[in-house]
Coordinates of C-alpha atoms in Angstrom, one line a residue:
Chain P
X1 CA 40.1 75.6 139.0
X2 CA 43.6 74.2 138.6
X3 CA 45.3 77.6 138.8
X4 CA 43.9 78.2 142.3
X5 CA 44.5 74.7 143.4
X6 CA 48.1 74.9 142.3
X7 CA 48.5 78.2 144.2
X8 CA 47.0 76.7 147.3
X9 CA 49.5 73.9 147.1
X10 CA 52.4 76.3 146.5
X11 CA 51.6 79.1 148.9
X12 CA 48.9 77.9 151.3
X13 CA 50.0 77.1 154.9
X14 CA 48.3 74.1 156.6
X15 CA 48.1 74.1 160.4
X16 CA 46.8 70.9 161.9
X17 CA 44.0 69.4 159.9
X18 CA 41.6 72.3 160.0
X19 CA 43.4 75.6 159.3
X20 CA 44.4 76.6 155.9
X21 CA 46.1 80.0 155.6
X22 CA 46.0 81.6 152.2
X23 CA 46.8 85.1 153.4
X24 CA 49.8 85.6 151.0
X25 CA 47.5 85.7 148.0
X26 CA 43.8 85.6 149.0
X27 CA 42.7 87.4 152.2
X28 CA 45.4 89.7 153.5
X29 CA 47.8 90.2 150.6
X30 CA 45.6 89.8 147.5
X31 CA 47.0 88.7 144.1
X32 CA 44.8 90.8 141.8
X33 CA 46.0 89.0 138.7
X34 CA 44.8 85.7 140.2
X35 CA 41.5 87.4 141.2
X36 CA 41.2 88.3 137.5
X37 CA 41.4 84.7 136.4
X38 CA 39.0 83.6 139.2
X39 CA 36.6 86.3 138.0
X40 CA 36.6 84.9 134.4
X41 CA 35.8 81.5 135.8
X42 CA 32.9 82.9 137.8
X43 CA 31.7 84.6 134.7
X44 CA 31.9 81.4 132.7
X45 CA 30.0 79.5 135.4
X46 CA 27.2 82.0 135.9
X47 CA 26.9 83.4 132.4
X48 CA 23.3 83.7 131.3
X49 CA 21.9 83.9 134.8
X50 CA 21.0 87.6 134.3
X51 CA 22.9 88.6 137.4
X52 CA 22.6 92.3 138.1
X53 CA 24.4 92.6 141.5
X54 CA 27.0 90.8 143.5
X55 CA 26.6 90.5 147.3
X56 CA 29.6 89.8 149.6
X57 CA 30.5 90.3 153.2
X58 CA 33.3 92.4 154.7
X59 CA 36.2 92.2 154.7
X60 CA 38.0 89.5 152.7
X61 CA 35.2 88.8 150.3
X62 CA 35.2 92.4 148.9
X63 CA 38.3 92.2 146.7
X64 CA 37.2 89.0 144.9
X65 CA 33.7 90.3 144.5
X66 CA 34.9 93.7 143.0
X67 CA 37.1 92.0 140.4
X68 CA 34.4 89.5 139.6
X69 CA 31.9 92.4 139.3
X70 CA 34.0 93.9 136.5
X71 CA 33.5 90.9 134.3
X72 CA 29.7 90.9 134.9
X73 CA 29.5 94.7 134.6
X74 CA 27.4 95.0 137.8
X75 CA 27.8 96.7 141.2
X76 CA 28.8 95.1 144.4
X77 CA 27.0 95.4 147.8
X78 CA 29.0 94.3 150.8
X79 CA 27.2 93.2 154.0
X80 CA 28.6 94.9 157.1
X81 CA 29.4 93.1 160.3
X82 CA 28.3 94.9 163.4
X83 CA 28.3 94.4 167.1
X84 CA 24.7 93.7 168.1
X85 CA 23.8 97.2 169.3
X86 CA 22.5 100.4 167.7
X87 CA 21.5 98.9 164.4
X88 CA 20.2 101.6 162.1
X89 CA 16.7 101.6 160.6
X90 CA 16.0 100.5 157.1
X91 CA 18.3 97.5 157.0
X92 CA 18.0 93.8 156.5
X93 CA 19.9 92.1 159.3
X94 CA 20.6 88.6 160.6
X95 CA 22.7 87.1 163.3
X96 CA 25.8 85.0 162.4
X97 CA 27.8 82.8 164.7
X98 CA 31.5 82.9 164.0
X99 CA 33.2 79.5 164.6
X100 CA 36.6 81.1 164.0
X101 CA 36.2 83.9 166.6
X102 CA 33.6 82.2 168.9
X103 CA 31.2 85.1 168.9
X104 CA 27.9 86.2 167.4
X105 CA 27.6 89.3 165.3
X106 CA 25.0 91.0 163.2
X107 CA 25.3 91.2 159.4
X108 CA 23.4 94.0 157.7
X109 CA 22.6 95.4 154.3
X110 CA 20.7 98.7 153.7
X111 CA 17.2 98.0 152.3
X112 CA 18.0 100.6 149.7
X113 CA 20.5 98.3 147.9
X114 CA 18.6 95.0 147.6
X115 CA 15.1 94.5 146.3
X116 CA 12.8 92.0 144.7
X117 CA 13.9 92.8 141.2
X118 CA 17.6 91.9 142.0
X119 CA 19.2 88.7 140.6
X120 CA 22.0 88.1 143.1
X121 CA 25.3 86.3 142.9
X122 CA 26.9 85.9 146.3
X123 CA 30.7 85.8 146.3
X124 CA 33.0 85.0 149.3
X125 CA 36.5 83.8 149.9
X126 CA 35.8 80.8 152.1
X127 CA 33.1 78.3 152.7
X128 CA 33.4 75.9 155.7
X129 CA 30.4 75.7 158.1
X130 CA 28.5 78.1 156.0
X131 CA 27.4 80.4 158.8
X132 CA 28.2 83.7 157.1
X133 CA 26.7 82.3 153.9
X134 CA 23.5 81.4 155.7
X135 CA 23.4 85.0 156.8
X136 CA 23.8 86.4 153.3
X137 CA 21.2 84.0 151.9
X138 CA 18.7 85.0 154.6
X139 CA 19.2 88.7 153.7
X140 CA 18.6 87.9 150.0
X141 CA 15.4 86.1 150.9
X142 CA 14.2 88.9 153.2
X143 CA 14.7 91.3 150.3
X144 CA 12.6 89.1 148.0
X145 CA 15.5 89.0 145.6
X146 CA 16.4 86.0 143.4
X147 CA 19.5 84.1 144.4
X148 CA 21.2 82.9 141.2
X149 CA 24.0 81.2 143.0
X150 CA 27.1 81.4 145.2
X151 CA 30.7 81.6 144.0
X152 CA 33.4 80.6 146.5
X153 CA 37.1 80.7 146.2
X154 CA 38.1 78.0 148.6
X155 CA 35.7 75.4 150.1
X156 CA 36.7 73.2 152.9
X157 CA 34.6 70.3 151.6
X158 CA 35.3 68.2 154.7
X159 CA 33.2 70.7 156.7
X160 CA 29.4 70.6 156.4
X161 CA 28.4 74.0 154.9
X162 CA 28.7 73.2 151.2
X163 CA 26.9 69.8 151.3
X164 CA 24.1 71.2 153.5
X165 CA 23.5 74.2 151.3
X166 CA 23.7 72.3 148.0
X167 CA 21.1 69.8 149.5
X168 CA 18.8 72.8 150.2
X169 CA 18.8 73.5 146.4
X170 CA 21.3 76.4 146.3
X171 CA 23.8 76.4 143.4
X172 CA 27.3 76.7 144.9
X173 CA 30.4 76.8 142.7
X174 CA 33.7 76.6 144.6
X175 CA 36.9 77.2 142.6
X176 CA 38.9 74.9 144.9
X177 CA 37.4 72.2 147.0
X178 CA 39.7 71.0 149.7
X179 CA 39.0 67.3 150.5
X180 CA 41.5 67.0 153.3
X181 CA 44.7 68.5 154.6
X182 CA 47.4 67.8 157.0
X183 CA 50.8 69.3 157.8
X184 CA 52.5 66.1 156.7
X185 CA 50.7 65.4 153.5
X186 CA 49.5 68.9 152.5
X187 CA 46.2 69.6 150.7
X188 CA 44.2 67.2 148.6
X189 CA 41.2 68.4 146.5
X190 CA 37.8 67.0 145.6
X191 CA 38.0 65.6 142.1
X192 CA 34.8 65.8 140.1
Chain U
X1 CA 38.0 114.6 139.3
X2 CA 34.8 115.9 137.8
X3 CA 33.1 112.5 137.4
X4 CA 33.4 111.8 141.1
X5 CA 32.4 115.3 142.1
X6 CA 29.3 115.1 139.9
X7 CA 28.4 111.8 141.4
X8 CA 28.7 113.1 144.9
X9 CA 26.4 116.0 144.0
X10 CA 23.9 113.7 142.4
X11 CA 23.9 110.7 144.8
X12 CA 25.7 111.9 148.0
X13 CA 23.5 112.6 151.1
X14 CA 24.5 115.4 153.3
X15 CA 23.5 115.3 157.0
X16 CA 24.2 118.5 158.9
X17 CA 27.5 120.0 158.0
X18 CA 29.8 117.1 158.8
X19 CA 28.3 113.9 157.5
X20 CA 28.4 112.9 153.8
X21 CA 26.9 109.6 152.9
X22 CA 28.1 108.0 149.7
X23 CA 27.0 104.5 150.4
X24 CA 25.0 104.2 147.2
X25 CA 28.2 104.1 145.1
X26 CA 31.3 104.1 147.2
X27 CA 31.3 102.3 150.5
X28 CA 28.3 100.0 150.9
X29 CA 27.1 99.6 147.3
X30 CA 30.1 100.0 145.1
X31 CA 29.9 101.3 141.5
X32 CA 32.7 99.3 139.9
X33 CA 32.6 101.2 136.7
X34 CA 33.2 104.4 138.6
X35 CA 36.0 102.7 140.5
X36 CA 37.5 101.8 137.1
X37 CA 37.6 105.5 136.1
X38 CA 39.0 106.4 139.6
X39 CA 41.7 103.8 139.1
X40 CA 42.8 105.3 135.8
X41 CA 43.1 108.7 137.5
X42 CA 45.3 107.2 140.3
X43 CA 47.4 105.6 137.7
X44 CA 47.8 108.9 135.8
X45 CA 48.7 110.7 139.0
X46 CA 51.2 108.1 140.4
X47 CA 52.6 106.8 137.1
X48 CA 56.4 106.5 137.1
X49 CA 56.6 106.2 140.9
X50 CA 57.6 102.5 140.7
X51 CA 54.8 101.4 142.9
X52 CA 54.9 97.7 143.6
X53 CA 52.2 97.3 146.2
X54 CA 49.0 99.1 147.3
X55 CA 48.1 99.2 151.0
X56 CA 44.6 99.9 152.2
X57 CA 42.5 99.2 155.3
X58 CA 39.4 97.2 155.8
X59 CA 36.7 97.4 154.8
X60 CA 35.6 100.2 152.5
X61 CA 39.1 100.9 151.1
X62 CA 39.5 97.4 149.7
X63 CA 37.3 97.7 146.6
X64 CA 38.9 100.9 145.3
X65 CA 42.3 99.5 146.1
X66 CA 41.7 96.3 144.2
X67 CA 40.4 98.0 141.1
X68 CA 43.3 100.5 141.2
X69 CA 45.8 97.6 141.7
X70 CA 44.7 96.2 138.3
X71 CA 45.8 99.3 136.5
X72 CA 49.2 99.3 138.3
X73 CA 49.6 95.5 137.9
X74 CA 50.5 95.1 141.6
X75 CA 49.0 93.2 144.6
X76 CA 47.0 94.8 147.4
X77 CA 47.6 94.3 151.2
X78 CA 44.8 95.3 153.4
X79 CA 45.5 96.3 157.0
X80 CA 43.2 94.5 159.5
X81 CA 41.3 96.2 162.3
X82 CA 41.4 94.3 165.5
X83 CA 40.2 94.8 169.1
X84 CA 43.2 95.4 171.3
X85 CA 43.8 91.8 172.5
X86 CA 45.5 88.7 171.4
X87 CA 47.5 90.3 168.6
X88 CA 49.5 87.6 166.8
X89 CA 53.3 87.7 166.5
X90 CA 55.1 88.9 163.4
X91 CA 52.9 91.9 162.7
X92 CA 53.3 95.6 162.4
X93 CA 50.6 97.2 164.5
X94 CA 49.6 100.6 165.7
X95 CA 46.6 102.1 167.5
X96 CA 44.0 104.2 165.8
X97 CA 41.4 106.4 167.3
X98 CA 38.1 106.4 165.5
X99 CA 36.2 109.7 165.6
X100 CA 33.2 108.1 163.9
X101 CA 32.9 105.3 166.4
X102 CA 34.5 106.9 169.5
X103 CA 36.8 104.0 170.2
X104 CA 40.5 102.9 169.8
X105 CA 41.4 99.9 167.7
X106 CA 44.6 98.2 166.6
X107 CA 45.5 98.2 162.9
X108 CA 47.8 95.4 161.8
X109 CA 49.7 94.1 158.8
X110 CA 51.7 90.8 158.7
X111 CA 55.4 91.5 158.5
X112 CA 55.6 89.0 155.7
X113 CA 53.8 91.4 153.3
X114 CA 55.6 94.7 153.8
X115 CA 59.4 95.2 153.7
X116 CA 62.1 97.7 153.0
X117 CA 62.1 97.1 149.3
X118 CA 58.5 98.0 148.8
X119 CA 57.3 101.2 147.1
X120 CA 53.8 101.7 148.6
X121 CA 50.8 103.6 147.4
X122 CA 48.2 103.9 150.2
X123 CA 44.6 104.0 148.9
X124 CA 41.5 104.7 151.0
X125 CA 37.9 105.9 150.5
X126 CA 37.8 108.8 152.9
X127 CA 40.2 111.3 154.5
X128 CA 38.9 113.5 157.3
X129 CA 40.9 113.7 160.5
X130 CA 43.5 111.3 159.0
X131 CA 43.6 109.0 162.0
X132 CA 43.4 105.8 159.9
X133 CA 45.9 107.2 157.5
X134 CA 48.3 108.0 160.3
X135 CA 48.1 104.4 161.3
X136 CA 48.9 103.1 157.8
X137 CA 51.8 105.6 157.3
X138 CA 53.2 104.5 160.7
X139 CA 53.1 100.8 159.5
X140 CA 54.8 101.7 156.2
X141 CA 57.6 103.5 158.2
X142 CA 57.9 100.6 160.6
X143 CA 58.5 98.3 157.7
X144 CA 61.2 100.6 156.3
X145 CA 59.2 100.7 153.0
X146 CA 59.1 103.8 150.8
X147 CA 55.7 105.7 150.8
X148 CA 55.2 107.0 147.3
X149 CA 52.0 108.7 148.1
X150 CA 48.4 108.4 149.2
X151 CA 45.3 108.2 146.9
X152 CA 42.0 109.2 148.4
X153 CA 38.5 109.1 146.9
X154 CA 36.8 111.8 149.0
X155 CA 38.6 114.2 151.2
X156 CA 36.7 116.4 153.7
X157 CA 39.1 119.3 153.1
X158 CA 37.4 121.3 155.9
X159 CA 38.8 118.8 158.4
X160 CA 42.4 118.9 159.4
X161 CA 43.9 115.6 158.2
X162 CA 44.8 116.4 154.6
X163 CA 46.5 119.8 155.4
X164 CA 48.4 118.3 158.3
X165 CA 49.7 115.3 156.4
X166 CA 50.6 117.4 153.3
X167 CA 52.6 119.8 155.5
X168 CA 54.5 116.8 156.8
X169 CA 55.7 116.2 153.3
X170 CA 53.4 113.4 152.2
X171 CA 52.0 113.5 148.7
X172 CA 48.2 113.1 149.0
X173 CA 46.0 113.1 145.9
X174 CA 42.3 113.2 146.6
X175 CA 39.9 112.8 143.7
X176 CA 37.2 115.0 145.3
X177 CA 38.0 117.6 147.9
X178 CA 34.9 118.8 149.8
X179 CA 35.3 122.4 150.8
X180 CA 32.0 122.7 152.7
X181 CA 28.6 121.1 152.8
X182 CA 25.2 121.7 154.3
X183 CA 21.7 120.2 153.8
X184 CA 20.5 123.5 152.3
X185 CA 23.3 124.3 149.9
X186 CA 24.7 120.8 149.2
X187 CA 28.4 120.2 148.6
X188 CA 31.0 122.6 147.4
X189 CA 34.5 121.4 146.3
X190 CA 38.0 122.9 146.6
X191 CA 38.9 124.4 143.2
X192 CA 42.6 124.2 142.4

């Protein structure tokens, strides 16, 4: 999606070759007008899939998921991150390893809000190693729901998550796919 | 706001006299259509205030804030919660005590995204003791920004936060103000 790629080039901050900061418009300050355009693109991509619920994970996926949910006319469920203690009953949960923070946390969704009749679109802001996404996919499977696909804002395509998950048969649509980046040369994108 | 009050009566779950669970439509599963109606009400209440940015706090305030931001045509900044270590430079931060979780955490906003020219509307899902709100207000003051007011979905009006903050001169608009609740008698609301 050219609009998002252009915005990354304009306002993204590259540190080294691995870190892309997009906190001025995507995951700290959020440009809701941009989210509206991204939502239309998700709708175009997943139209006709019969999606009845969007699943995301706190915190930075929630904004994009909510604006996207408007275009689909469906509710959002956000998975909660929790330190691994005192998990309540009646939840789906799975462990996720954070490469960013170097820890392991539990991700959970109340059983009340996911079931076998659901047709789920997962939405998140970033895809890199895919650990958080693995957790969400595992929860969808546990619930017996149908995973229609995954919508991502920014994929670091030079990290393995996207390729691995696509090879496993999951439909992943990333609005911007970063091929490489460096402080000297900026960001390049995967061209179709 | 009658629509929200009716929804709380219909789908809220009261535990004892202090806990109101609204996770089927407000803060785990999110009814985006309801959020749209709440957003219109916030717009009506704060129209003409020249608001240029909405500030909220992760995680459950983000959805309501984003949908509200659409009606105002402004961006959202969400404050991040962080364990009290390794805070980055160039942030506004303050400590908040959580009554729910019995701990103290730091709340932070990058200095880049709040400044003295901003006219801020704070949005959050719940107001009870007002600790998180105190933190957000403190950050707005640190930034030298103008606080136009606070929009809350559900206020537990039998807890002291709302009264205390209104007495300090802050405009707080809560769409549903719970006067009392019990498992036997359900929820009653403050009538104007």
